[in-house]
Backbone as XML, in Angstrom:
<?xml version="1.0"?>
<chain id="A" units="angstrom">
  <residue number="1" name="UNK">
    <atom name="N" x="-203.003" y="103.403" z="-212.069"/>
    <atom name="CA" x="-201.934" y="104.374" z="-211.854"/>
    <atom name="C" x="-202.161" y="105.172" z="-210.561"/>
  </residue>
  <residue number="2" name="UNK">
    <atom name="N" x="-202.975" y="105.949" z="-210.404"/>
    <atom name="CA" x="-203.587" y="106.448" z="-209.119"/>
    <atom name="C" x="-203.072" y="105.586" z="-207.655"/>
  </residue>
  <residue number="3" name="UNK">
    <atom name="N" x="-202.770" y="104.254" z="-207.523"/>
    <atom name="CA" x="-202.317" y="103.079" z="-206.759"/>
    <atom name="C" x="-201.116" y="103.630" z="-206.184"/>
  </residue>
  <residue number="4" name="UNK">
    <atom name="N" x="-200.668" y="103.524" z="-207.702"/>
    <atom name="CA" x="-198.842" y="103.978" z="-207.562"/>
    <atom name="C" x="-198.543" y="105.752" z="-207.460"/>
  </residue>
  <residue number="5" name="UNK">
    <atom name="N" x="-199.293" y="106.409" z="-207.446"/>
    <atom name="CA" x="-199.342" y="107.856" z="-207.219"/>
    <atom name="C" x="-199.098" y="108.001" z="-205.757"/>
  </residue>
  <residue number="6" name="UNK">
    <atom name="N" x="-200.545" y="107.240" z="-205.028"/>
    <atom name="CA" x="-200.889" y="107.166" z="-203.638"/>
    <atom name="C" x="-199.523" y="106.931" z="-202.904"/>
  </residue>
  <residue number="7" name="UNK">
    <atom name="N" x="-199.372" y="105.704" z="-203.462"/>
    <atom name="CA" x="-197.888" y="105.378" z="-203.008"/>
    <atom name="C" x="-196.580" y="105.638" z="-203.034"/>
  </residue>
  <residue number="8" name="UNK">
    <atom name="N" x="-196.338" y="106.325" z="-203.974"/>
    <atom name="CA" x="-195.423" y="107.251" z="-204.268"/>
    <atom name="C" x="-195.523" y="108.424" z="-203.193"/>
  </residue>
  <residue number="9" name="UNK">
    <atom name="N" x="-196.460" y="109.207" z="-203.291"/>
    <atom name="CA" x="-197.121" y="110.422" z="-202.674"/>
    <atom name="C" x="-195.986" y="110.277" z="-200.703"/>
  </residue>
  <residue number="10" name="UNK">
    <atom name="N" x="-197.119" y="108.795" z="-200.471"/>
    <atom name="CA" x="-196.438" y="108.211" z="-198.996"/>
    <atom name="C" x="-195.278" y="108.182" z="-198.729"/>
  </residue>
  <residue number="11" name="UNK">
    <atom name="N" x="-194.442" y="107.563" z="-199.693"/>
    <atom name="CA" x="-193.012" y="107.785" z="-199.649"/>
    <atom name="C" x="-192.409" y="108.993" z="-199.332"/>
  </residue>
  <residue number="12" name="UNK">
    <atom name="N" x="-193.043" y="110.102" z="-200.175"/>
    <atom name="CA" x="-192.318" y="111.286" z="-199.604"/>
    <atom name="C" x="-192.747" y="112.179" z="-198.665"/>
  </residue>
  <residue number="13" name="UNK">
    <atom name="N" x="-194.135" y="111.632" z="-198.592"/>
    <atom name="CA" x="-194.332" y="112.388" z="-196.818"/>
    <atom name="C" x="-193.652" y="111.562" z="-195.449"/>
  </residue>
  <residue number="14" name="UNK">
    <atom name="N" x="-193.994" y="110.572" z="-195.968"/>
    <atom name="CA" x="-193.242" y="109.869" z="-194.951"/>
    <atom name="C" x="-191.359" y="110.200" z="-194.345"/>
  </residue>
  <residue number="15" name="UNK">
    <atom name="N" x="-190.605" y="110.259" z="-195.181"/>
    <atom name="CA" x="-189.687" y="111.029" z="-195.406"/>
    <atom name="C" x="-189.532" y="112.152" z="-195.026"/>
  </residue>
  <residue number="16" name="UNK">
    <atom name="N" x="-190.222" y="113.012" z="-195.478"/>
    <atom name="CA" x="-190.230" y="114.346" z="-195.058"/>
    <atom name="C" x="-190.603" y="114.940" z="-193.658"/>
  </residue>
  <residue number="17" name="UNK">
    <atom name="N" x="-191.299" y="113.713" z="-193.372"/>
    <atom name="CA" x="-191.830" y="113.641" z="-191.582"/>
    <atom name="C" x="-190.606" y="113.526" z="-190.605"/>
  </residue>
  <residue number="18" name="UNK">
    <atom name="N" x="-190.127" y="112.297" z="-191.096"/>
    <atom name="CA" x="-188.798" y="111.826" z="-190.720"/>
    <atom name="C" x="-187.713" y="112.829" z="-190.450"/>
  </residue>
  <residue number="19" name="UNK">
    <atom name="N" x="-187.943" y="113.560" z="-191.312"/>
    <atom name="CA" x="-186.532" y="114.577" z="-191.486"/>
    <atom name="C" x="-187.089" y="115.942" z="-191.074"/>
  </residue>
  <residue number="20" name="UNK">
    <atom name="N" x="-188.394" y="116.238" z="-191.269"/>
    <atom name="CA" x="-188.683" y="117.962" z="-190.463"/>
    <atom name="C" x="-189.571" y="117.493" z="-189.444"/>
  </residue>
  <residue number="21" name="UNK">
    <atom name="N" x="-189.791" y="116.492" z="-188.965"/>
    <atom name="CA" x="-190.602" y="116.480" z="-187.960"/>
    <atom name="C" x="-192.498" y="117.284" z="-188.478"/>
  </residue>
  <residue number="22" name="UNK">
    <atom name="N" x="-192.618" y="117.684" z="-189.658"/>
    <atom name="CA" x="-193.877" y="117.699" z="-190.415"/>
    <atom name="C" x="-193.831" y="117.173" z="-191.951"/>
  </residue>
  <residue number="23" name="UNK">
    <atom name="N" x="-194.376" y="116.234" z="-192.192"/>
    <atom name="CA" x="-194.760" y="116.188" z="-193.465"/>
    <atom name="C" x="-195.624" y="116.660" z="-194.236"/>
  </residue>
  <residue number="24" name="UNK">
    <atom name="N" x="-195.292" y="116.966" z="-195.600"/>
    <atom name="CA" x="-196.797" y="117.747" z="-196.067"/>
    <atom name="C" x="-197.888" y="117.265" z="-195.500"/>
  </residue>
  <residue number="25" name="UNK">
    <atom name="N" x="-199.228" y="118.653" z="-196.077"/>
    <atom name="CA" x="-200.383" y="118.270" z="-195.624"/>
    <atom name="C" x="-201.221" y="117.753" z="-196.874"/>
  </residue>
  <residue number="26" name="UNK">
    <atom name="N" x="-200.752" y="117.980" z="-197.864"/>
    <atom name="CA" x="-201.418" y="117.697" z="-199.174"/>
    <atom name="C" x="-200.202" y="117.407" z="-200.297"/>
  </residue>
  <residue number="27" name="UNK">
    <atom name="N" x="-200.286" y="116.177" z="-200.901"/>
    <atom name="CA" x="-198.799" y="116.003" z="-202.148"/>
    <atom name="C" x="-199.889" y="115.750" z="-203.544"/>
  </residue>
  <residue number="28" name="UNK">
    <atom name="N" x="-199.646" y="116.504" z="-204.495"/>
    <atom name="CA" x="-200.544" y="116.139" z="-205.762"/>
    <atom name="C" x="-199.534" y="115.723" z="-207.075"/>
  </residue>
  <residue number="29" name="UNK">
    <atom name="N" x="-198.873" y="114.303" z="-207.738"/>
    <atom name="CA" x="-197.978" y="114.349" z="-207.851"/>
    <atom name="C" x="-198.370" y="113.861" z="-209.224"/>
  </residue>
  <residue number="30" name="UNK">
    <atom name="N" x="-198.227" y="114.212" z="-210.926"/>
    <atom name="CA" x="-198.756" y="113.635" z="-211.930"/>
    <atom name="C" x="-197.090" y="112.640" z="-212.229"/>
  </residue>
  <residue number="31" name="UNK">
    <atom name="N" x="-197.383" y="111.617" z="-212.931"/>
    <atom name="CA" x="-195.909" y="111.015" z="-214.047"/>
    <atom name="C" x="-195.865" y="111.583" z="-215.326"/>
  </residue>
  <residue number="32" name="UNK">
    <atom name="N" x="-194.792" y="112.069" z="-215.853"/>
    <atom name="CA" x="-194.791" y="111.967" z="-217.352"/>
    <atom name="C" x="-194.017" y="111.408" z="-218.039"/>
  </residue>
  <residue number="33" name="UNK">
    <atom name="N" x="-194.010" y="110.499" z="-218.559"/>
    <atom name="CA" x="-192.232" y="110.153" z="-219.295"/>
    <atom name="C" x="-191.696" y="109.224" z="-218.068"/>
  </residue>
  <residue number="34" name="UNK">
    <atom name="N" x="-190.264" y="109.608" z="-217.973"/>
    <atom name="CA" x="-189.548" y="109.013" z="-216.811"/>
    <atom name="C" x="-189.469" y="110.230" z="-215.657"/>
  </residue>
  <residue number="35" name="UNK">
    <atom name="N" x="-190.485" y="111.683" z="-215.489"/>
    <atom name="CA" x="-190.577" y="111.938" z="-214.370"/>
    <atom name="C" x="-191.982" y="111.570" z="-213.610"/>
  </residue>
  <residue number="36" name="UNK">
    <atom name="N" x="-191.629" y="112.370" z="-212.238"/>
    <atom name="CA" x="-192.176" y="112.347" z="-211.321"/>
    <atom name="C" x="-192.501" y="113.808" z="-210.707"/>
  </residue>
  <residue number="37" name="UNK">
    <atom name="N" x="-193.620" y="114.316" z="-210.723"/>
    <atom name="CA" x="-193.583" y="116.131" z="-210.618"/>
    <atom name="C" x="-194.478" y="115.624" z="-209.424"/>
  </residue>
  <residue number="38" name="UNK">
    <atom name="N" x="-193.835" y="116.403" z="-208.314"/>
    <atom name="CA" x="-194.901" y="116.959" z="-206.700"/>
    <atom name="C" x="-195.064" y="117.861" z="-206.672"/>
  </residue>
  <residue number="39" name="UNK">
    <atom name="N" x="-196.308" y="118.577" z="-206.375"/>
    <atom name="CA" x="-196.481" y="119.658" z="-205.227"/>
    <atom name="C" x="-196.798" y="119.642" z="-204.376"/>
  </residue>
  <residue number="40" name="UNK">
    <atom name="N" x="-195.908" y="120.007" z="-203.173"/>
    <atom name="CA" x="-196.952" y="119.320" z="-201.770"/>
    <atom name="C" x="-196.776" y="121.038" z="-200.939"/>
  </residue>
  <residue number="41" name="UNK">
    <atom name="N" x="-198.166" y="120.551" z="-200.678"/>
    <atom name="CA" x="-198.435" y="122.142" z="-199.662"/>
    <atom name="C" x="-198.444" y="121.622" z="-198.000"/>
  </residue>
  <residue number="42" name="UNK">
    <atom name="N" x="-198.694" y="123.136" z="-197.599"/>
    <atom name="CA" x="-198.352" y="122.733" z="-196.257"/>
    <atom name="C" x="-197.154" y="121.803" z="-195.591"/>
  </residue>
  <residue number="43" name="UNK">
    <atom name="N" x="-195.727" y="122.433" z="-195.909"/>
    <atom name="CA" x="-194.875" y="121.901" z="-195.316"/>
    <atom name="C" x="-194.145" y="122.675" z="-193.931"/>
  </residue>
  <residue number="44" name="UNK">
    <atom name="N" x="-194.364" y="123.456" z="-193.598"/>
    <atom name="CA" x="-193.552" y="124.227" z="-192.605"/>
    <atom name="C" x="-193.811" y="123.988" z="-191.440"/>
  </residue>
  <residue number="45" name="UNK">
    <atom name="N" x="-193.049" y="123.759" z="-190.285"/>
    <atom name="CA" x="-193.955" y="123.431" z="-189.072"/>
    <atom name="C" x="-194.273" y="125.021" z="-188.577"/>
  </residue>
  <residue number="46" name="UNK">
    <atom name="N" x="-194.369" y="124.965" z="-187.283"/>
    <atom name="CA" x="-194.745" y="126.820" z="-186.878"/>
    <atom name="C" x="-193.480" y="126.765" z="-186.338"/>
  </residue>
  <residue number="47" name="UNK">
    <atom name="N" x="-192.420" y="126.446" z="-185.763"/>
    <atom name="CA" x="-190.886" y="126.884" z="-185.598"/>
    <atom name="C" x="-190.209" y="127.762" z="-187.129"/>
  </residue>
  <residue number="48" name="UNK">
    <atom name="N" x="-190.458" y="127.271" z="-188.092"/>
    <atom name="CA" x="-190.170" y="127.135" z="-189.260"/>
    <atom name="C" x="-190.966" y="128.590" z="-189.520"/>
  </residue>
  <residue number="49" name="UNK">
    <atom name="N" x="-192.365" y="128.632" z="-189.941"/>
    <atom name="CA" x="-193.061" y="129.766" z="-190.090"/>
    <atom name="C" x="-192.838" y="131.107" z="-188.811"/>
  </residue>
  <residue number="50" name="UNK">
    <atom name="N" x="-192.629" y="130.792" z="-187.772"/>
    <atom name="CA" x="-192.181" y="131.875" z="-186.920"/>
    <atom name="C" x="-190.839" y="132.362" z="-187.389"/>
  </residue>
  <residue number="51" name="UNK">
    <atom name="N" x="-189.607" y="131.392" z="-187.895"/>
    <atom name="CA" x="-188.129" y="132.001" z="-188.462"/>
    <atom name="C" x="-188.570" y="132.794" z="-189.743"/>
  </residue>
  <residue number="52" name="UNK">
    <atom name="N" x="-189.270" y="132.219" z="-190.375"/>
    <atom name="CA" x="-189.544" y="132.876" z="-191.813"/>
    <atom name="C" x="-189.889" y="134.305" z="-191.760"/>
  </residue>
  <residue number="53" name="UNK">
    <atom name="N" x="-190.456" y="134.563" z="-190.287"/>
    <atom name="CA" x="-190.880" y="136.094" z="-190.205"/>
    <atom name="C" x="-190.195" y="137.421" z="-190.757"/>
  </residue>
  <residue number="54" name="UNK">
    <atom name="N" x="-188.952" y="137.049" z="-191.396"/>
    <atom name="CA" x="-187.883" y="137.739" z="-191.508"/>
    <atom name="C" x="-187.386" y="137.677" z="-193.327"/>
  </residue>
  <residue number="55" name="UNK">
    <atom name="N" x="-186.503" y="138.588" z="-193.864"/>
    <atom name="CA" x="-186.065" y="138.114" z="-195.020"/>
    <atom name="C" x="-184.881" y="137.133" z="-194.712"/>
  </residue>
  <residue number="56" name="UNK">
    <atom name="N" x="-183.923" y="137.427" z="-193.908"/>
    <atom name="CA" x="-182.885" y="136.443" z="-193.518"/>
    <atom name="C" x="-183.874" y="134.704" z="-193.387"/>
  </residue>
  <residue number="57" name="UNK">
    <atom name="N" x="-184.809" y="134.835" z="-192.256"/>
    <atom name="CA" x="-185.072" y="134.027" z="-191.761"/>
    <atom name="C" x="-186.179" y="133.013" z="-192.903"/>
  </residue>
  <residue number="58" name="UNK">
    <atom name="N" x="-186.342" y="133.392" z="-194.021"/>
    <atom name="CA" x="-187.264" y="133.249" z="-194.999"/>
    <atom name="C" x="-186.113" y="132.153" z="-196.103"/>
  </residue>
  <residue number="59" name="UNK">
    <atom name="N" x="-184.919" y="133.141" z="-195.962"/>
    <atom name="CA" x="-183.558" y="132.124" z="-196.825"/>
    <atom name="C" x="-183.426" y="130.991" z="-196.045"/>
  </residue>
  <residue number="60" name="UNK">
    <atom name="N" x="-182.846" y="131.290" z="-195.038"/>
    <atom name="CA" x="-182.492" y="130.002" z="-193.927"/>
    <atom name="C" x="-183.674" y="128.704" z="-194.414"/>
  </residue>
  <residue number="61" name="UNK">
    <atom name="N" x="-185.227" y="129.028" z="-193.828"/>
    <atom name="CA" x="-186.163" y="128.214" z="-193.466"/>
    <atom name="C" x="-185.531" y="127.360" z="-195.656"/>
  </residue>
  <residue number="62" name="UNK">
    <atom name="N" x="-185.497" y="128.634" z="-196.427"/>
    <atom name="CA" x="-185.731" y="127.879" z="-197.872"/>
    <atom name="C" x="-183.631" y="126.983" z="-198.325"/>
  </residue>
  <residue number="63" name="UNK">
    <atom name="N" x="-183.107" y="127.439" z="-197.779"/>
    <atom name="CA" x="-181.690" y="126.649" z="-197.757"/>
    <atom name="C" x="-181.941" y="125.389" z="-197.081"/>
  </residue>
  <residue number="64" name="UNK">
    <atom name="N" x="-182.281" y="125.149" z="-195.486"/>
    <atom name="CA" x="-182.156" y="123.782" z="-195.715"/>
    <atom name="C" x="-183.149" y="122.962" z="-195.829"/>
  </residue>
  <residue number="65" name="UNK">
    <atom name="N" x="-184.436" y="123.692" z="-196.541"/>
    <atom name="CA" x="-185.689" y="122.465" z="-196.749"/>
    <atom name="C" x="-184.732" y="122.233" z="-197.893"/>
  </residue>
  <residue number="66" name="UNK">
    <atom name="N" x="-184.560" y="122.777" z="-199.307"/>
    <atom name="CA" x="-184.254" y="122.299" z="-200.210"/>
    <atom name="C" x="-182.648" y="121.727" z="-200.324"/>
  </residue>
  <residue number="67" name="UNK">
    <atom name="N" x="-181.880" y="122.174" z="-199.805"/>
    <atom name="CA" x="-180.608" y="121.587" z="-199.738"/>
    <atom name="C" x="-181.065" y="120.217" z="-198.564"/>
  </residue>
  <residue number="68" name="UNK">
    <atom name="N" x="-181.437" y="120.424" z="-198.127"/>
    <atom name="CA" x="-181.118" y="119.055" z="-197.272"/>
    <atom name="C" x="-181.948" y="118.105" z="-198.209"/>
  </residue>
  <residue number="69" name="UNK">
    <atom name="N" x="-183.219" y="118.169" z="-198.411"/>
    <atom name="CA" x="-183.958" y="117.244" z="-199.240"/>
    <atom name="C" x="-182.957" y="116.896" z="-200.470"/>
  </residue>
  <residue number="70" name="UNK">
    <atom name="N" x="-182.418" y="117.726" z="-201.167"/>
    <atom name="CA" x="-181.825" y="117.446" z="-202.117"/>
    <atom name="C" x="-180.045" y="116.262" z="-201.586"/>
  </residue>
  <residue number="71" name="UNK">
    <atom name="N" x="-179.959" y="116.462" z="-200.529"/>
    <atom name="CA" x="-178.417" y="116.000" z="-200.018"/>
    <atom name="C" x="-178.743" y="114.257" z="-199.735"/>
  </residue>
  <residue number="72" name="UNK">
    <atom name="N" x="-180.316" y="114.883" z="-199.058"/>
    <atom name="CA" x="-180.667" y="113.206" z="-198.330"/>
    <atom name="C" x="-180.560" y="112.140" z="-199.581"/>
  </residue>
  <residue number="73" name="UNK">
    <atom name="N" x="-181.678" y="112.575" z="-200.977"/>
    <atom name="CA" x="-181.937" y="111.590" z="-202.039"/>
    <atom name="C" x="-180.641" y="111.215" z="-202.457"/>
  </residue>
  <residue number="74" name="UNK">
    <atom name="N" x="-179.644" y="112.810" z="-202.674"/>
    <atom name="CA" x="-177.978" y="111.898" z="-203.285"/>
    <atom name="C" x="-177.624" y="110.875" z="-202.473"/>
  </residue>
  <residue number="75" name="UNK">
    <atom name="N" x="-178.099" y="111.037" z="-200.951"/>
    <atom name="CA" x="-176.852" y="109.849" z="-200.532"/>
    <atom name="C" x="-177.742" y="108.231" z="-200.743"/>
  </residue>
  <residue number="76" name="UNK">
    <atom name="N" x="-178.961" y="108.707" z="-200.498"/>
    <atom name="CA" x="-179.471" y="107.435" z="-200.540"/>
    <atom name="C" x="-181.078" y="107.486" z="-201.101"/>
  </residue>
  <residue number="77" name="UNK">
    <atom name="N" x="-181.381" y="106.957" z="-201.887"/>
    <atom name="CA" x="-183.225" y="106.910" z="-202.334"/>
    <atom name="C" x="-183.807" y="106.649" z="-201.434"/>
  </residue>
  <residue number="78" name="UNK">
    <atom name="N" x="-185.390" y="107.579" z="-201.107"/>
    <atom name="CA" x="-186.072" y="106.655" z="-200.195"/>
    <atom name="C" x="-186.240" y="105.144" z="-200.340"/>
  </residue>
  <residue number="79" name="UNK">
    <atom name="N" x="-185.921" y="104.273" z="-199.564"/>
    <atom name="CA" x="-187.012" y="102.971" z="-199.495"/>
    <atom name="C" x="-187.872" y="102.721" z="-200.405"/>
  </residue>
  <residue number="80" name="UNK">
    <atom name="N" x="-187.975" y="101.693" z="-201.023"/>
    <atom name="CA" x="-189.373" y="101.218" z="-202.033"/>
    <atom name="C" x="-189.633" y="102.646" z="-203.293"/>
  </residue>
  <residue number="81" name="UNK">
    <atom name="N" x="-189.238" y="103.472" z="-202.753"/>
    <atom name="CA" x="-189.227" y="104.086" z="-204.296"/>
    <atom name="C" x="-188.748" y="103.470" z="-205.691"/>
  </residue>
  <residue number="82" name="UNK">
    <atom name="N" x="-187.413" y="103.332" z="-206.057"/>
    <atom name="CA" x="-187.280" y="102.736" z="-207.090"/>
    <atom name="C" x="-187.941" y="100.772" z="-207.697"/>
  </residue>
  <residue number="83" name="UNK">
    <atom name="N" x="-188.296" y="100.590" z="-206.565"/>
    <atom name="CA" x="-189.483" y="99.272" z="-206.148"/>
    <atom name="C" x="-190.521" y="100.032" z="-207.065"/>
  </residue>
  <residue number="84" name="UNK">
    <atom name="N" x="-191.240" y="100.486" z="-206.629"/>
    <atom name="CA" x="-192.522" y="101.067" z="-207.132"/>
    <atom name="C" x="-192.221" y="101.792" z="-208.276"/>
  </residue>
  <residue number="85" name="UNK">
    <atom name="N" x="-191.329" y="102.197" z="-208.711"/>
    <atom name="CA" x="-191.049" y="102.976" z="-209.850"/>
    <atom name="C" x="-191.188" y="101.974" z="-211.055"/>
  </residue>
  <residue number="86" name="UNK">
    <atom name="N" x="-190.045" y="100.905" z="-210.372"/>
    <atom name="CA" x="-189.778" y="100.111" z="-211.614"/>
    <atom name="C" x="-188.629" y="100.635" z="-212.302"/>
  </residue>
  <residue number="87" name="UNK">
    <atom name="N" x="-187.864" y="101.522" z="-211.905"/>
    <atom name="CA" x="-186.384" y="102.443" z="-212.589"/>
    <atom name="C" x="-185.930" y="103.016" z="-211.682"/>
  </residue>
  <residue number="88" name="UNK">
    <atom name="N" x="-184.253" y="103.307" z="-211.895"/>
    <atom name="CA" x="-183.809" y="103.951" z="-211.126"/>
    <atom name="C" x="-184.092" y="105.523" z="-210.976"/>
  </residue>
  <residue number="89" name="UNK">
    <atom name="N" x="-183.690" y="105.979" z="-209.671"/>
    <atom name="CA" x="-183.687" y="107.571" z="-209.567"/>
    <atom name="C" x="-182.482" y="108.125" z="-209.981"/>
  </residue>
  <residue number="90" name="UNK">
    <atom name="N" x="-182.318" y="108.938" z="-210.760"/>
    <atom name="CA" x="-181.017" y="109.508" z="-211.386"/>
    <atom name="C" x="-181.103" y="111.139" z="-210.438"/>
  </residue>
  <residue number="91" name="UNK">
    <atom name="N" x="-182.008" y="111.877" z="-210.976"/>
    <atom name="CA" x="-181.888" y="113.329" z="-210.224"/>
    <atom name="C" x="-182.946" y="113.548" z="-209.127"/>
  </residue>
  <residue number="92" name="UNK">
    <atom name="N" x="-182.889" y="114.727" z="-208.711"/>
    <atom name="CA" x="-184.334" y="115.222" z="-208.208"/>
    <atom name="C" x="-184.011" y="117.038" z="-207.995"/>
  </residue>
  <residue number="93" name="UNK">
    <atom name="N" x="-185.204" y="117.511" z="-208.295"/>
    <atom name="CA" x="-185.127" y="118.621" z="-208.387"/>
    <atom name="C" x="-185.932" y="119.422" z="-207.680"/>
  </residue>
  <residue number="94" name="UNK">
    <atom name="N" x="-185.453" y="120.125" z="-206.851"/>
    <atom name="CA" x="-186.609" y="120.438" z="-205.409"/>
    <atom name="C" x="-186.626" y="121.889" z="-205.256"/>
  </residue>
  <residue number="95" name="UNK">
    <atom name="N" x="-187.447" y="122.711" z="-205.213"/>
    <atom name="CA" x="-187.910" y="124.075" z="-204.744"/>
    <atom name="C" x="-189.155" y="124.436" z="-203.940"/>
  </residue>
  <residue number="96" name="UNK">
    <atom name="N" x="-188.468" y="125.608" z="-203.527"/>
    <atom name="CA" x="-190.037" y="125.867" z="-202.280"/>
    <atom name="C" x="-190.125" y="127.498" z="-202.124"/>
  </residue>
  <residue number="97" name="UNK">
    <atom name="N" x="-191.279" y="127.790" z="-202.547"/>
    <atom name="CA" x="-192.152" y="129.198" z="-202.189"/>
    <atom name="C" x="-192.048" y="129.320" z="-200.885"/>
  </residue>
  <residue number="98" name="UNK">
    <atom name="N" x="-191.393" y="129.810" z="-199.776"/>
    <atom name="CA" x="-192.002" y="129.989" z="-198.349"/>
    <atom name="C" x="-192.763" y="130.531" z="-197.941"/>
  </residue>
  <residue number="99" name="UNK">
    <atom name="N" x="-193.356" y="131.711" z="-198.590"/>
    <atom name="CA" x="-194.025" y="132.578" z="-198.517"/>
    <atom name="C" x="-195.789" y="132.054" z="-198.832"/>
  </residue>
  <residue number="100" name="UNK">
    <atom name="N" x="-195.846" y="131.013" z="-199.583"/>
    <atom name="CA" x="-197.157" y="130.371" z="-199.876"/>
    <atom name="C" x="-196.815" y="128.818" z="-199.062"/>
  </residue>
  <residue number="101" name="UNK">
    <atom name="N" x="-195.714" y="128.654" z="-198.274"/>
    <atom name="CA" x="-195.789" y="127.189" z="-198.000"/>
    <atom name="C" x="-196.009" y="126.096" z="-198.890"/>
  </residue>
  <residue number="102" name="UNK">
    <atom name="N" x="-195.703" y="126.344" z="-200.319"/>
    <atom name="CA" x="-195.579" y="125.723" z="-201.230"/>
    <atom name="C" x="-194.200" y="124.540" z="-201.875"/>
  </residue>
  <residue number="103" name="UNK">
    <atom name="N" x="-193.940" y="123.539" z="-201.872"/>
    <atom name="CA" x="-192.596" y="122.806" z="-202.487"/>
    <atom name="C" x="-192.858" y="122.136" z="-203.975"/>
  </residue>
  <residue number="104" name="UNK">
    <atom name="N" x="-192.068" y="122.193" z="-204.571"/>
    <atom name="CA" x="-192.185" y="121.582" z="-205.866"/>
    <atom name="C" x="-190.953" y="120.442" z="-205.963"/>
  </residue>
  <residue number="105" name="UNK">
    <atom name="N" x="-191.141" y="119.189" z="-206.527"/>
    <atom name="CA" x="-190.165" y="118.580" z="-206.380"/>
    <atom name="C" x="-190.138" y="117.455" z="-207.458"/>
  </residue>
  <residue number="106" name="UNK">
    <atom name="N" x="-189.496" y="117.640" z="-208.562"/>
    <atom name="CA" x="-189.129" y="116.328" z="-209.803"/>
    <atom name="C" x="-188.132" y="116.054" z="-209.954"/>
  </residue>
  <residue number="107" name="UNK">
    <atom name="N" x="-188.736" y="114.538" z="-210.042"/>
    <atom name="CA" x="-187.702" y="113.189" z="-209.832"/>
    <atom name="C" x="-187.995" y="112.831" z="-210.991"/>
  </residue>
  <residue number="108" name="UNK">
    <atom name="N" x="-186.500" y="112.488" z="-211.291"/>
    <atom name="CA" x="-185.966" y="111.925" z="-212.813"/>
    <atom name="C" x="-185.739" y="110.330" z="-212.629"/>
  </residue>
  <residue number="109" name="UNK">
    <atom name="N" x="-186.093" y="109.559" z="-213.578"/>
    <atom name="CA" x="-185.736" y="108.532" z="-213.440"/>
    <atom name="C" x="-184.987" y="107.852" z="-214.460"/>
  </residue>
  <residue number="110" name="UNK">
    <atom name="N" x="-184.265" y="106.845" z="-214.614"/>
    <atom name="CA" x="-183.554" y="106.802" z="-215.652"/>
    <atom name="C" x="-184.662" y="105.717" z="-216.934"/>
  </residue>
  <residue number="111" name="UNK">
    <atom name="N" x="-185.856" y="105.249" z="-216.310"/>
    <atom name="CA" x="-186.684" y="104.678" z="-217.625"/>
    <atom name="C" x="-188.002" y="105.665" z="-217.462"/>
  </residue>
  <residue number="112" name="UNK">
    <atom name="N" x="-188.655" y="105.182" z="-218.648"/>
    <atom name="CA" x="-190.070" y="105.999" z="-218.131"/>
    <atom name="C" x="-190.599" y="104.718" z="-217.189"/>
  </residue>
  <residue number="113" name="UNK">
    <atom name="N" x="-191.807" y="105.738" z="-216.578"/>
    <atom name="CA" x="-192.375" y="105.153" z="-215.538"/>
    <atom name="C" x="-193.953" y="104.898" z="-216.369"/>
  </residue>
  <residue number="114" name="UNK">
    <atom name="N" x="-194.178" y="103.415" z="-215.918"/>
    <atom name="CA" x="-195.123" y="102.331" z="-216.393"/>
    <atom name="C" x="-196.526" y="102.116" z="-215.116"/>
  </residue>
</chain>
């Protein structure tokens, strides 16, 4: 299982690179059932942590990490995710602490994961 963690894990840094130009620095991600629970730290680049300096600028930086992450998976799954799953992705559910540089992010799938 650990195999498919690793690999899983890649998928969404990889992704997340893609799209903020930083990917986490650490993703620790357990299965239970048919989810998929992340926490990945260290996501902000320093553009990102310099806007946050602010309460305005703290919403902004947390609107479009999580709205966009959340917009990208509706339109399309990463790559090889549902490959490696073995089931489809039905939801995903994404939040982020800015203040600890913290994201949380579970993915639903429609079987359990094997």
């Amino acid at each position: 299982m650990s195999k498919k963690v690793h690999e899983f894990n890649d998928i969404i840094r990889k992704l997340r690179k893609d799209l903020f130009g930083k990917g986490p620095e650490r993703i620790q991600t357990v299965f239970v059932d048919n989810m998929a629970i992340s926490t990945l730290y260290g996501n902000l680049t320093p553009t990102e942590k310099f806007i946050a300096g602010t309460p305005e600028g703290r919403e902004a930086v947390h609107n479009a990490r999580t709205k966009m992450i959340q917009e990208v998976y509706a339109q399309k799954t990463p790559e090889g995710m549902e490959e490696l799953m073995g089931t489809k992705l039905v939801h995903l559910f994404s939040d982020m602490k800015i203040e600890e540089d913290v994201a949380v992010s579970v993915f639903i799938f429609e079987k359990n994961i094997t």
